[in-house]
mmCIF file of C-alpha atoms in Angstrom:
data_model
loop_
_atom_site.group_PDB
_atom_site.id
_atom_site.type_symbol
_atom_site.label_atom_id
_atom_site.label_comp_id
_atom_site.label_asym_id
_atom_site.label_seq_id
_atom_site.Cartn_x
_atom_site.Cartn_y
_atom_site.Cartn_z
ATOM 1 C CA MET A 1 -94.497 77.305 -60.637
ATOM 2 C CA GLY A 2 -92.395 74.783 -58.764
ATOM 3 C CA LEU A 3 -88.638 74.776 -58.404
ATOM 4 C CA TYR A 4 -88.231 71.817 -60.762
ATOM 5 C CA LEU A 5 -90.109 73.558 -63.571
ATOM 6 C CA ASP A 6 -88.134 76.760 -62.962
ATOM 7 C CA LEU A 7 -84.925 74.755 -63.429
ATOM 8 C CA VAL A 8 -86.279 73.075 -66.589
ATOM 9 C CA LYS A 9 -87.183 76.467 -67.992
ATOM 10 C CA ALA A 10 -83.679 77.771 -67.229
ATOM 11 C CA VAL A 11 -82.055 74.787 -68.948
ATOM 12 C CA ILE A 12 -84.094 74.909 -72.161
ATOM 13 C CA ALA A 13 -84.414 78.693 -72.454
ATOM 14 C CA GLU A 14 -83.404 80.002 -75.885
ATOM 15 C CA HIS A 15 -83.165 76.489 -77.340
ATOM 16 C CA GLN A 16 -85.135 74.654 -79.985
ATOM 17 C CA PRO A 17 -85.992 70.956 -80.214
ATOM 18 C CA GLN A 18 -82.996 68.882 -81.351
ATOM 19 C CA ASP A 19 -80.478 71.387 -79.899
ATOM 20 C CA ARG A 20 -77.742 69.754 -77.859
ATOM 21 C CA ILE A 21 -76.779 70.840 -74.366
ATOM 22 C CA SER A 22 -73.894 69.625 -72.237
ATOM 23 C CA MET A 23 -73.871 68.917 -68.521
ATOM 24 C CA GLY A 24 -71.623 71.960 -68.166
ATOM 25 C CA ASP A 25 -74.329 74.070 -69.793
ATOM 26 C CA ILE A 26 -76.924 72.649 -67.412
ATOM 27 C CA LYS A 27 -74.688 73.408 -64.435
ATOM 28 C CA ASP A 28 -74.066 76.966 -65.647
ATOM 29 C CA ARG A 29 -77.718 77.709 -66.391
ATOM 30 C CA THR A 30 -79.031 76.344 -63.081
ATOM 31 C CA GLU A 31 -76.051 77.260 -60.894
ATOM 32 C CA LEU A 32 -76.269 73.779 -59.389
ATOM 33 C CA SER A 33 -73.289 71.635 -58.505
ATOM 34 C CA ARG A 34 -72.629 68.427 -60.434
ATOM 35 C CA LYS A 35 -74.091 66.523 -57.483
ATOM 36 C CA TYR A 36 -77.508 68.083 -58.175
ATOM 37 C CA SER A 37 -77.357 68.799 -61.900
ATOM 38 C CA ILE A 38 -76.997 65.122 -62.848
ATOM 39 C CA PRO A 39 -80.198 64.070 -61.022
ATOM 40 C CA LEU A 40 -81.946 67.082 -62.602
ATOM 41 C CA ALA A 41 -80.850 65.981 -66.083
ATOM 42 C CA ASN A 42 -81.966 62.413 -65.328
ATOM 43 C CA ARG A 43 -85.392 63.636 -64.175
ATOM 44 C CA MET A 44 -85.701 65.817 -67.284
ATOM 45 C CA GLU A 45 -84.940 62.739 -69.368
ATOM 46 C CA LYS A 46 -87.558 60.710 -67.511
ATOM 47 C CA ASP A 47 -90.139 63.469 -68.033
ATOM 48 C CA GLY A 48 -89.440 63.726 -71.772
ATOM 49 C CA TRP A 49 -87.713 67.132 -71.868
ATOM 50 C CA VAL A 50 -84.369 65.752 -73.062
ATOM 51 C CA ARG A 51 -82.780 62.560 -74.361
ATOM 52 C CA ARG A 52 -79.270 61.521 -73.437
ATOM 53 C CA ASP A 53 -76.742 61.089 -76.230
ATOM 54 C CA GLY A 54 -73.336 60.277 -74.800
ATOM 55 C CA ASP A 55 -72.179 63.201 -72.691
ATOM 56 C CA GLU A 56 -74.825 65.551 -74.088
ATOM 57 C CA ARG A 57 -78.575 65.912 -73.837
ATOM 58 C CA ILE A 58 -80.794 66.544 -76.865
ATOM 59 C CA ILE A 59 -83.706 68.850 -76.174
ATOM 60 C CA LEU A 60 -86.964 67.168 -77.212
ATOM 61 C CA LYS A 61 -89.466 69.909 -76.401
ATOM 62 C CA VAL A 62 -89.372 73.537 -75.384
ATOM 63 C CA TRP A 63 -91.286 75.548 -72.840
ATOM 64 C CA SER A 64 -94.595 76.749 -74.280
#
């Protein structure tokens, strides 16, 4: 599994669709700095894992 998918799995672990997650949560779960966690969140949005809602992300699908 690639690094990107490992990070996605870490972000959405223990969540269900429609759960909300903050950028702080993403940073904590991935141990990435803000510089790298924002592009990760943007890529996850582009790939359909999350949807942005203000300062939070809504999880759209979970790891299966």
